mmCIF file of C-alpha atoms in Angstrom:
data_model
loop_
_atom_site.group_PDB
_atom_site.id
_atom_site.type_symbol
_atom_site.label_atom_id
_atom_site.label_comp_id
_atom_site.label_asym_id
_atom_site.label_seq_id
_atom_site.Cartn_x
_atom_site.Cartn_y
_atom_site.Cartn_z
ATOM 1 C CA MET A 1 170.856 141.000 -38.099
ATOM 2 C CA GLU A 2 167.514 141.659 -38.676
ATOM 3 C CA PHE A 3 168.242 142.631 -42.290
ATOM 4 C CA ASP A 4 170.105 139.179 -42.790
ATOM 5 C CA VAL A 5 167.045 137.526 -41.360
ATOM 6 C CA LYS A 6 164.646 139.296 -43.668
ATOM 7 C CA TYR A 7 166.907 138.663 -46.508
ATOM 8 C CA ARG A 8 167.247 134.964 -45.684
ATOM 9 C CA GLU A 9 163.509 135.056 -45.419
ATOM 10 C CA ALA A 10 163.011 136.762 -48.796
ATOM 11 C CA GLU A 11 165.620 134.549 -50.203
ATOM 12 C CA ASP A 12 163.982 131.581 -48.756
ATOM 13 C CA ARG A 13 160.526 132.818 -49.967
ATOM 14 C CA TRP A 14 161.985 133.539 -53.605
ATOM 15 C CA HIS A 15 163.576 130.206 -53.463
ATOM 16 C CA ARG A 16 160.062 128.647 -52.686
ATOM 17 C CA GLU A 17 158.454 130.971 -55.133
ATOM 18 C CA ALA A 18 161.271 129.904 -57.780
ATOM 19 C CA ASN A 19 160.615 126.167 -57.059
ATOM 20 C CA VAL A 20 157.021 126.830 -57.445
ATOM 21 C CA LEU A 21 157.693 128.639 -60.761
ATOM 22 C CA LYS A 22 159.990 125.931 -61.778
ATOM 23 C CA GLN A 23 157.259 123.520 -60.869
ATOM 24 C CA GLU A 24 154.844 125.442 -62.921
ATOM 25 C CA CYS A 25 157.206 125.940 -65.818
ATOM 26 C CA SER A 26 157.883 122.206 -65.894
ATOM 27 C CA SER A 27 154.201 121.619 -65.654
ATOM 28 C CA GLN A 28 153.672 124.266 -68.415
ATOM 29 C CA ASN A 29 156.481 122.491 -70.422
ATOM 30 C CA ASN A 30 154.744 119.152 -69.914
ATOM 31 C CA THR A 31 151.535 121.037 -71.051
ATOM 32 C CA ILE A 32 153.305 122.540 -73.908
ATOM 33 C CA MET A 33 154.716 119.028 -74.713
ATOM 34 C CA ALA A 34 151.288 117.539 -74.556
ATOM 35 C CA LEU A 35 149.850 120.353 -76.727
ATOM 36 C CA GLN A 36 152.618 119.797 -79.071
ATOM 37 C CA ASP A 37 151.790 116.064 -79.398
ATOM 38 C CA GLU A 38 148.268 117.013 -79.758
ATOM 39 C CA VAL A 39 149.124 119.462 -82.393
ATOM 40 C CA ASP A 40 151.345 116.696 -84.139
ATOM 41 C CA ALA A 41 148.380 114.406 -83.806
ATOM 42 C CA THR A 42 145.934 116.889 -85.000
ATOM 43 C CA LYS A 43 148.516 117.677 -87.893
ATOM 44 C CA ARG A 44 148.569 114.073 -88.677
ATOM 45 C CA ALA A 45 144.943 113.853 -88.566
ATOM 46 C CA LEU A 46 144.572 116.954 -90.653
ATOM 47 C CA ARG A 47 146.822 115.255 -93.295
ATOM 48 C CA ARG A 48 144.960 112.159 -93.059
ATOM 49 C CA ALA A 49 141.441 114.250 -93.268
ATOM 50 C CA ALA A 50 143.090 116.093 -96.242
ATOM 51 C CA HIS A 51 144.027 112.938 -97.632
ATOM 52 C CA ASP A 52 140.560 111.488 -96.981
ATOM 53 C CA LEU A 53 139.224 114.807 -98.393
ATOM 54 C CA GLU A 54 141.226 114.395 -101.551
ATOM 55 C CA ALA A 55 140.127 110.854 -101.873
ATOM 56 C CA ALA A 56 136.645 111.915 -101.120
ATOM 57 C CA THR A 57 137.036 114.692 -103.724
ATOM 58 C CA ILE A 58 138.231 112.050 -106.447
ATOM 59 C CA LYS A 59 135.549 109.833 -105.368
ATOM 60 C CA THR A 60 133.159 112.769 -105.760
ATOM 61 C CA ASP A 61 134.536 113.414 -109.318
ATOM 62 C CA LEU A 62 133.957 109.954 -110.252
ATOM 63 C CA LEU A 63 130.555 109.918 -108.729
ATOM 64 C CA GLN A 64 130.025 113.192 -110.845
ATOM 65 C CA GLN A 65 131.319 111.385 -113.838
ATOM 66 C CA GLU A 66 129.234 108.395 -113.273
ATOM 67 C CA CYS A 67 126.275 110.753 -112.544
ATOM 68 C CA ARG A 68 127.018 112.277 -115.934
ATOM 69 C CA ARG A 69 127.294 108.912 -117.718
ATOM 70 C CA HIS A 70 123.972 107.838 -116.010
ATOM 71 C CA ASP A 71 122.315 110.969 -117.200
ATOM 72 C CA ALA A 72 123.604 110.458 -120.803
ATOM 73 C CA ALA A 73 122.505 107.032 -120.481
ATOM 74 C CA MET A 74 119.209 108.248 -119.154
ATOM 75 C CA ARG A 75 118.784 110.658 -121.916
ATOM 76 C CA THR A 76 119.870 107.980 -124.508
ATOM 77 C CA LEU A 77 117.211 105.664 -122.840
ATOM 78 C CA LEU A 78 114.616 108.279 -122.914
ATOM 79 C CA GLU A 79 115.396 108.795 -126.694
ATOM 80 C CA GLU A 80 115.162 105.278 -127.411
ATOM 81 C CA LYS A 81 111.860 105.300 -125.452
ATOM 82 C CA ASP A 82 110.458 108.224 -127.416
ATOM 83 C CA ALA A 83 111.525 106.416 -130.623
ATOM 84 C CA LEU A 84 109.835 103.221 -129.692
ATOM 85 C CA ALA A 85 106.888 105.310 -128.647
ATOM 86 C CA THR A 86 106.851 106.935 -132.235
ATOM 87 C CA GLN A 87 107.416 103.475 -133.700
ATOM 88 C CA VAL A 88 104.401 102.160 -131.879
ATOM 89 C CA HIS A 89 102.279 105.285 -132.695
ATOM 90 C CA ASP A 90 103.220 104.791 -136.364
ATOM 91 C CA GLY A 91 102.530 101.038 -136.082
ATOM 92 C CA GLN A 92 99.217 101.883 -134.493
ATOM 93 C CA ALA A 93 98.526 104.367 -137.068
ATOM 94 C CA THR A 94 99.477 101.850 -140.011
ATOM 95 C CA VAL A 95 97.296 99.125 -138.262
ATOM 96 C CA GLY A 96 94.399 101.564 -138.152
ATOM 97 C CA HIS A 97 94.971 102.575 -141.865
ATOM 98 C CA TRP A 98 94.995 99.054 -142.882
ATOM 99 C CA LYS A 99 91.899 98.261 -140.647
ATOM 100 C CA ALA A 100 90.417 101.100 -142.372
ATOM 101 C CA GLU A 101 91.116 99.810 -145.746
ATOM 102 C CA LEU A 102 90.014 96.285 -144.724
ATOM 103 C CA ASP A 103 86.883 97.815 -143.520
ATOM 104 C CA GLY A 104 86.540 99.908 -146.743
ATOM 105 C CA ILE A 105 87.104 96.652 -148.710
ATOM 106 C CA GLN A 106 84.788 94.678 -146.767
ATOM 107 C CA HIS A 107 82.014 97.264 -146.995
ATOM 108 C CA ARG A 108 82.505 97.631 -150.755
ATOM 109 C CA PHE A 109 82.376 93.777 -151.078
ATOM 110 C CA GLN A 110 79.280 93.762 -149.011
ATOM 111 C CA ALA A 111 77.895 96.398 -151.043
ATOM 112 C CA GLN A 112 78.557 94.355 -154.084
ATOM 113 C CA MET A 113 77.218 91.250 -152.621
ATOM 114 C CA ASP A 114 74.056 92.986 -151.412
ATOM 115 C CA ALA A 115 73.530 94.579 -155.098
ATOM 116 C CA ARG A 116 74.495 90.995 -156.618
ATOM 117 C CA ASP A 117 71.916 89.611 -154.116
ATOM 118 C CA ALA A 118 69.359 92.258 -155.014
ATOM 119 C CA GLN A 119 69.561 91.840 -158.711
ATOM 120 C CA ARG A 120 69.602 87.995 -158.279
ATOM 121 C CA ASP A 121 66.394 88.332 -155.947
ATOM 122 C CA ALA A 122 64.917 90.772 -158.541
ATOM 123 C CA ALA A 123 65.769 88.262 -161.467
ATOM 124 C CA HIS A 124 64.271 85.431 -159.573
ATOM 125 C CA ALA A 125 61.204 87.389 -158.521
ATOM 126 C CA ALA A 126 60.650 88.356 -162.344
ATOM 127 C CA GLU A 127 61.390 84.879 -163.266
ATOM 128 C CA LEU A 128 59.016 83.701 -160.638
ATOM 129 C CA GLN A 129 56.382 86.072 -161.921
ATOM 130 C CA ARG A 130 56.870 85.040 -165.430
ATOM 131 C CA VAL A 131 56.497 81.565 -164.498
ATOM 132 C CA GLN A 132 53.520 82.239 -162.255
ATOM 133 C CA ASP A 133 52.137 84.366 -165.282
ATOM 134 C CA LYS A 134 52.888 81.342 -167.666
ATOM 135 C CA HIS A 135 51.129 78.900 -165.033
ATOM 136 C CA THR A 136 47.962 80.876 -164.896
ATOM 137 C CA ALA A 137 47.925 80.957 -168.781
ATOM 138 C CA LEU A 138 48.442 77.231 -168.894
ATOM 139 C CA GLN A 139 45.501 76.839 -166.354
ATOM 140 C CA GLU A 140 43.345 79.104 -168.366
ATOM 141 C CA SER A 141 44.241 77.160 -171.593
ATOM 142 C CA THR A 142 43.632 73.903 -169.653
ATOM 143 C CA ALA A 143 40.187 75.258 -168.701
ATOM 144 C CA GLU A 144 39.490 76.375 -172.454
ATOM 145 C CA LEU A 145 40.805 72.833 -173.638
ATOM 146 C CA GLN A 146 38.242 71.287 -170.999
ATOM 147 C CA ARG A 147 35.539 73.427 -172.300
ATOM 148 C CA LEU A 148 36.440 72.479 -175.810
ATOM 149 C CA VAL A 149 36.485 68.688 -174.996
ATOM 150 C CA THR A 150 33.204 69.030 -173.412
ATOM 151 C CA SER A 151 31.646 71.114 -176.271
ATOM 152 C CA LEU A 152 32.927 68.314 -178.642
ATOM 153 C CA THR A 153 31.873 65.432 -176.430
ATOM 154 C CA GLU A 154 28.143 67.198 -176.586
ATOM 155 C CA GLU A 155 28.450 67.552 -180.240
ATOM 156 C CA ASP A 156 29.497 63.916 -180.573
ATOM 157 C CA ASP A 157 26.347 62.870 -178.267
ATOM 158 C CA ALA A 158 24.224 64.954 -180.572
ATOM 159 C CA LEU A 159 25.633 63.384 -183.735
ATOM 160 C CA VAL A 160 25.044 59.956 -182.336
ATOM 161 C CA GLN A 161 21.532 60.654 -181.696
ATOM 162 C CA ARG A 162 21.117 62.103 -185.096
ATOM 163 C CA VAL A 163 22.321 58.808 -186.535
ATOM 164 C CA GLU A 164 20.305 56.667 -184.422
ATOM 165 C CA ARG A 165 17.193 58.822 -185.507
ATOM 166 C CA TRP A 166 18.311 58.518 -189.319
ATOM 167 C CA LEU A 167 18.691 54.769 -188.799
ATOM 168 C CA ARG A 168 15.200 54.516 -187.537
ATOM 169 C CA CYS A 169 13.905 56.442 -190.493
ATOM 170 C CA ARG A 170 15.794 54.283 -192.964
ATOM 171 C CA ILE A 171 14.458 51.102 -191.317
ATOM 172 C CA ALA A 172 10.812 52.501 -191.600
ATOM 173 C CA CYS A 173 11.274 53.359 -195.242
ATOM 174 C CA THR A 174 12.740 50.152 -196.256
ATOM 175 C CA ASN A 175 9.647 48.223 -194.547
ATOM 176 C CA ARG A 176 7.329 50.435 -196.616
ATOM 177 C CA ILE A 177 9.203 49.657 -199.945
ATOM 178 C CA ASP A 178 9.042 45.957 -199.274
ATOM 179 C CA GLY A 179 5.270 46.176 -198.608
ATOM 180 C CA SER A 180 4.682 48.253 -201.745
ATOM 181 C CA ARG A 181 6.534 45.581 -203.871
ATOM 182 C CA ARG A 182 4.447 42.653 -202.572
ATOM 183 C CA LEU A 183 1.241 44.474 -203.793
ATOM 184 C CA VAL A 184 2.223 44.555 -207.587
ATOM 185 C CA GLY A 185 -0.484 43.320 -210.087
ATOM 186 C CA LEU A 186 -3.484 44.895 -208.350
ATOM 187 C CA ASP A 187 -6.117 47.104 -209.988
ATOM 188 C CA GLU A 188 -5.310 50.518 -211.708
ATOM 189 C CA SER A 189 -6.375 52.311 -208.782
ATOM 190 C CA GLY A 190 -4.359 50.155 -206.715
ATOM 191 C CA ALA A 191 -1.523 50.541 -209.119
ATOM 192 C CA THR A 192 -1.780 54.170 -209.255
ATOM 193 C CA ALA A 193 -1.577 54.015 -205.339
ATOM 194 C CA ILE A 194 1.407 51.568 -205.706
ATOM 195 C CA ASP A 195 2.956 54.277 -208.114
ATOM 196 C CA MET A 196 2.386 56.868 -205.814
ATOM 197 C CA ASP A 197 3.491 55.171 -202.982
ATOM 198 C CA GLY A 198 6.528 54.149 -205.108
ATOM 199 C CA ILE A 199 7.376 57.706 -205.976
ATOM 200 C CA SER A 200 7.144 58.940 -202.534
ATOM 201 C CA GLY A 201 9.318 55.745 -201.479
ATOM 202 C CA LEU A 202 11.954 56.738 -204.328
ATOM 203 C CA LYS A 203 11.769 60.298 -202.801
ATOM 204 C CA VAL A 204 12.182 59.139 -199.278
ATOM 205 C CA ALA A 205 15.046 56.837 -200.606
ATOM 206 C CA LYS A 206 16.701 59.534 -202.295
ATOM 207 C CA ALA A 207 16.372 61.630 -199.095
ATOM 208 C CA ILE A 208 17.827 58.754 -197.033
ATOM 209 C CA ALA A 209 20.587 58.280 -199.425
ATOM 210 C CA ALA A 210 21.498 62.125 -199.431
ATOM 211 C CA ALA A 211 20.982 61.926 -195.705
ATOM 212 C CA LEU A 212 23.250 58.861 -195.666
ATOM 213 C CA GLN A 213 25.881 60.607 -197.689
ATOM 214 C CA GLN A 214 25.784 63.535 -195.504
ATOM 215 C CA LEU A 215 25.850 61.259 -192.419
ATOM 216 C CA ASP A 216 28.993 59.701 -194.096
ATOM 217 C CA GLU A 217 30.537 63.075 -194.601
ATOM 218 C CA ALA A 218 29.558 64.107 -191.275
ATOM 219 C CA SER A 219 31.039 60.936 -190.079
ATOM 220 C CA VAL A 220 34.278 61.119 -192.024
ATOM 221 C CA GLN A 221 34.622 64.917 -190.848
ATOM 222 C CA ARG A 222 33.747 63.893 -187.502
ATOM 223 C CA GLU A 223 36.321 61.243 -187.473
ATOM 224 C CA LEU A 224 38.966 63.792 -188.920
ATOM 225 C CA GLN A 225 37.835 66.167 -186.217
ATOM 226 C CA GLU A 226 38.333 63.551 -183.764
ATOM 227 C CA ALA A 227 41.662 62.478 -185.134
ATOM 228 C CA VAL A 228 42.861 66.105 -184.914
ATOM 229 C CA LEU A 229 41.132 66.523 -181.601
ATOM 230 C CA HIS A 230 43.068 63.250 -180.357
ATOM 231 C CA GLN A 231 46.247 64.604 -181.522
ATOM 232 C CA THR A 232 45.665 68.104 -180.258
ATOM 233 C CA ILE A 233 44.646 66.439 -176.788
ATOM 234 C CA ALA A 234 47.825 64.207 -177.096
ATOM 235 C CA ARG A 235 49.923 67.276 -177.825
ATOM 236 C CA LEU A 236 48.107 69.154 -175.054
ATOM 237 C CA ASN A 237 48.525 66.225 -172.767
ATOM 238 C CA VAL A 238 52.198 66.144 -173.413
ATOM 239 C CA GLU A 239 52.580 69.946 -172.958
ATOM 240 C CA ILE A 240 50.485 69.913 -169.799
ATOM 241 C CA THR A 241 52.648 67.040 -168.402
ATOM 242 C CA GLY A 242 55.799 69.206 -169.210
ATOM 243 C CA HIS A 243 54.234 72.193 -167.645
ATOM 244 C CA LEU A 244 53.164 70.284 -164.656
ATOM 245 C CA GLU A 245 56.575 69.050 -164.376
ATOM 246 C CA THR A 246 57.855 72.295 -164.733
ATOM 247 C CA ILE A 247 55.523 73.796 -162.340
ATOM 248 C CA ASP A 248 56.401 71.060 -159.810
ATOM 249 C CA GLN A 249 60.097 72.023 -160.488
ATOM 250 C CA LEU A 250 59.423 75.559 -160.182
ATOM 251 C CA GLN A 251 57.704 75.036 -156.841
ATOM 252 C CA GLN A 252 60.498 72.787 -155.717
ATOM 253 C CA ASP A 253 62.921 75.668 -156.868
ATOM 254 C CA LYS A 254 60.643 78.129 -155.132
ATOM 255 C CA ARG A 255 60.896 76.350 -151.869
ATOM 256 C CA ASP A 256 64.788 75.761 -152.447
ATOM 257 C CA LEU A 257 64.951 79.585 -153.123
ATOM 258 C CA ILE A 258 63.063 80.456 -149.939
ATOM 259 C CA GLN A 259 65.349 77.924 -147.852
ATOM 260 C CA SER A 260 68.440 79.445 -149.650
ATOM 261 C CA GLN A 261 67.027 83.108 -148.797
ATOM 262 C CA CYS A 262 66.338 82.098 -145.140
ATOM 263 C CA SER A 263 69.585 80.192 -144.696
ATOM 264 C CA ASP A 264 71.753 82.069 -146.976
ATOM 265 C CA SER A 265 72.899 78.857 -148.774
ATOM 266 C CA GLU A 266 73.205 77.849 -152.319
ATOM 267 C CA VAL A 267 70.301 77.901 -154.715
ATOM 268 C CA GLY A 268 68.910 74.574 -155.629
ATOM 269 C CA THR A 269 67.799 73.262 -159.017
ATOM 270 C CA SER A 270 67.331 75.695 -161.629
ATOM 271 C CA PHE A 271 63.738 76.964 -163.008
ATOM 272 C CA TRP A 272 64.220 75.738 -166.467
ATOM 273 C CA ARG A 273 66.342 72.889 -167.759
ATOM 274 C CA PRO A 274 67.832 74.845 -170.445
ATOM 275 C CA ALA A 275 69.293 77.367 -167.923
ATOM 276 C CA ARG A 276 70.984 74.946 -165.866
ATOM 277 C CA SER A 277 74.569 75.851 -167.207
ATOM 278 C CA ARG A 278 73.667 79.530 -166.337
ATOM 279 C CA ARG A 279 72.457 78.408 -162.909
ATOM 280 C CA ARG A 280 75.582 76.412 -162.495
ATOM 281 C CA GLN A 281 77.766 79.474 -163.510
ATOM 282 C CA VAL A 282 75.689 81.478 -161.012
ATOM 283 C CA LEU A 283 76.323 78.927 -158.409
ATOM 284 C CA ALA A 284 80.122 78.819 -159.311
ATOM 285 C CA MET A 285 80.062 82.636 -159.119
ATOM 286 C CA ASP A 286 78.414 82.509 -155.762
ATOM 287 C CA THR A 287 81.006 79.851 -154.559
ATOM 288 C CA PHE A 288 83.889 81.879 -155.946
ATOM 289 C CA GLU A 289 82.576 85.170 -154.164
ATOM 290 C CA GLN A 290 82.142 83.152 -151.029
ATOM 291 C CA VAL A 291 85.778 81.835 -151.303
ATOM 292 C CA VAL A 292 86.896 85.246 -151.930
ATOM 293 C CA LYS A 293 84.898 86.479 -148.926
ATOM 294 C CA ALA A 294 86.383 83.725 -146.893
ATOM 295 C CA GLU A 295 89.903 84.606 -148.045
ATOM 296 C CA PHE A 296 89.374 88.197 -147.280
ATOM 297 C CA GLU A 297 88.157 87.188 -143.649
ATOM 298 C CA THR A 298 91.003 84.940 -143.242
ATOM 299 C CA MET A 299 93.424 87.710 -144.380
ATOM 300 C CA LYS A 300 91.847 90.242 -142.274
ATOM 301 C CA ARG A 301 92.027 87.696 -139.139
ATOM 302 C CA ALA A 302 95.531 86.957 -140.002
ATOM 303 C CA PHE A 303 96.611 90.641 -140.287
ATOM 304 C CA GLU A 304 94.452 91.507 -137.151
ATOM 305 C CA VAL A 305 96.499 88.518 -135.284
ATOM 306 C CA LYS A 306 99.855 89.923 -136.659
ATOM 307 C CA ALA A 307 99.071 93.343 -135.730
ATOM 308 C CA LYS A 308 98.016 92.355 -132.212
ATOM 309 C CA HIS A 309 101.176 90.140 -131.833
ATOM 310 C CA ALA A 310 103.377 92.914 -133.160
ATOM 311 C CA ILE A 311 101.543 95.547 -130.547
ATOM 312 C CA ASP A 312 101.941 92.998 -127.768
ATOM 313 C CA GLN A 313 105.581 92.347 -128.647
ATOM 314 C CA MET A 314 106.354 96.224 -128.698
ATOM 315 C CA GLU A 315 104.396 96.665 -125.509
ATOM 316 C CA ALA A 316 106.442 93.961 -123.728
ATOM 317 C CA GLN A 317 109.748 95.431 -125.081
ATOM 318 C CA GLU A 318 108.619 98.837 -124.008
ATOM 319 C CA LYS A 319 107.891 97.591 -120.388
ATOM 320 C CA LEU A 320 111.002 95.639 -120.296
ATOM 321 C CA HIS A 321 112.900 98.612 -121.521
ATOM 322 C CA PHE A 322 111.021 100.723 -119.030
ATOM 323 C CA LYS A 323 111.603 98.536 -116.235
ATOM 324 C CA GLN A 324 115.415 98.355 -116.985
ATOM 325 C CA VAL A 325 115.368 102.283 -116.933
ATOM 326 C CA GLN A 326 113.687 102.327 -113.813
ATOM 327 C CA ASP A 327 116.177 99.776 -112.305
ATOM 328 C CA LEU A 328 119.085 101.901 -113.655
ATOM 329 C CA VAL A 329 117.678 105.229 -112.300
ATOM 330 C CA ARG A 330 116.906 103.609 -108.823
ATOM 331 C CA LYS A 331 120.505 102.313 -108.764
ATOM 332 C CA HIS A 332 121.858 105.439 -109.545
ATOM 333 C CA GLN A 333 119.807 107.356 -107.081
ATOM 334 C CA GLU A 334 120.957 104.927 -104.349
ATOM 335 C CA ASP A 335 124.494 105.227 -105.423
ATOM 336 C CA ARG A 336 124.272 108.886 -105.404
ATOM 337 C CA MET A 337 122.522 109.082 -101.944
ATOM 338 C CA VAL A 338 125.457 106.720 -100.591
ATOM 339 C CA GLN A 339 128.014 108.985 -101.980
ATOM 340 C CA GLU A 340 126.228 112.028 -100.634
ATOM 341 C CA LEU A 341 126.124 110.596 -97.284
ATOM 342 C CA LYS A 342 129.584 109.740 -97.393
ATOM 343 C CA ALA A 343 130.591 113.420 -98.647
ATOM 344 C CA LYS A 344 128.559 114.690 -95.789
ATOM 345 C CA LYS A 345 130.356 112.559 -93.175
ATOM 346 C CA VAL A 346 133.664 113.668 -94.475
ATOM 347 C CA ALA A 347 132.723 117.501 -94.692
ATOM 348 C CA HIS A 348 131.424 116.984 -91.139
ATOM 349 C CA ASP A 349 134.808 115.111 -89.981
ATOM 350 C CA LEU A 350 136.495 118.194 -91.613
ATOM 351 C CA ARG A 351 134.614 120.888 -89.938
ATOM 352 C CA ILE A 352 135.086 119.226 -86.552
ATOM 353 C CA LEU A 353 139.004 118.967 -87.380
ATOM 354 C CA GLN A 354 139.115 122.697 -88.285
ATOM 355 C CA GLU A 355 137.498 123.642 -85.091
ATOM 356 C CA ARG A 356 139.862 121.745 -83.120
ATOM 357 C CA CYS A 357 142.639 123.349 -85.192
ATOM 358 C CA LYS A 358 141.230 126.837 -84.460
ATOM 359 C CA LEU A 359 140.893 126.007 -80.773
ATOM 360 C CA LEU A 360 144.477 124.701 -80.522
ATOM 361 C CA GLU A 361 145.828 127.878 -82.423
ATOM 362 C CA ALA A 362 143.736 130.002 -79.933
ATOM 363 C CA ASN A 363 145.091 128.314 -76.838
ATOM 364 C CA PRO A 364 148.890 127.660 -77.591
#
C-alpha cells in the first residue's frame, strides 16, 4: 500500500514534471519558432542587405568610374590651364618684345629727330651768325659811307668857298682893266704906267682865265664825282634798303625761330628769299617726320590697346575656365562625400546585421 501510494505520488509528480516539461518544450518550440522566424527575417534582411551591398558596390564602382572621369577631366582642364598659361606667357613675351621693338624704334627716331634738330639749330645758328656778321659789315660800310658823304660835303663847301673867292678876284681885276682903258692918251709917264698896269692886268687876266679853266675843270670833275657819288649813294641806298629789309626779315625769322624753338612749332619765314624753296622742303620734311612720328605713336597706341584687349580677354577666359574647374571640383567633391556617406551607412548596416547573425548563431 505504501509502495502504491509512493508510486502514485511519484507518478503524479512525474506527470506534473512531464506536464511542466511539455509546457517548457512547447514554450521552447514557440521560442524556436520565433527564433526561426527571426532567422528567416534576418536571412531576408541579409539578402536585402546583400542586395543593397551589391547595389552600393555597383554605385561605388560607378562613383569610382565617375571619379576617374572627373580626375581625367581635371587633368585635361589642368593641361588646358597650363597651355593657356603658356599662351598667356608667350603673348606677354611677344607683347614685351614688340614693346621693346617699338621703344627702340621710338628711341632711334627720337635720336634722329634730336640729331636733325641739332643740325638744324647749328645751321640756323651759323646762318644767324653769318647774317649778324654781314649786318655788322653793312653797319661798318654804312658808317664809312656816312664818313665819305661828310668828307665830300666838306670838299664841296671848300670848292664853293674857292669859287666865291675867285669870283671876287675876277670882279676886282675887271674893274681895274676898265679904269686903265679910260686913262688912254695921257703923257708918256702915264702911258708907261698904263702899259705897266695893262701888262699886270693881262697877267692877272691870264691867271684868272687859267684859274677859271681850272675851276671849270674842277667843276666838271666835281660834277662827275657828284654824279658818281649820287649813283653810288643811290646804289648804296638800294642795297641798304634791301639789307635793312633783309635784316628786318632776319629779325622776324629770328623771333619766329625762337618761338618755334620754345613751342616746337614750324619754322616761320626763311632767312633769305632765294632759300624759300629749301625752307619749304625743310618744313615739308619736318611735316613728314611729324606725320611719321604721329603714325608711329598711333600704331604704338593701337598695338598697346590690342595687346591689352587680348590680355584682358585671355585673363577673362582663364578666370572663367578656372571658375568652371572649381565648380566641377566642388561638385565632384560633394558627390563623392555623399557617396562616401552612403557607403559608410551601408557598411554600418552590414556590420549590425552580421553581429545579429553571429548572436543568433551563438544562441540557437
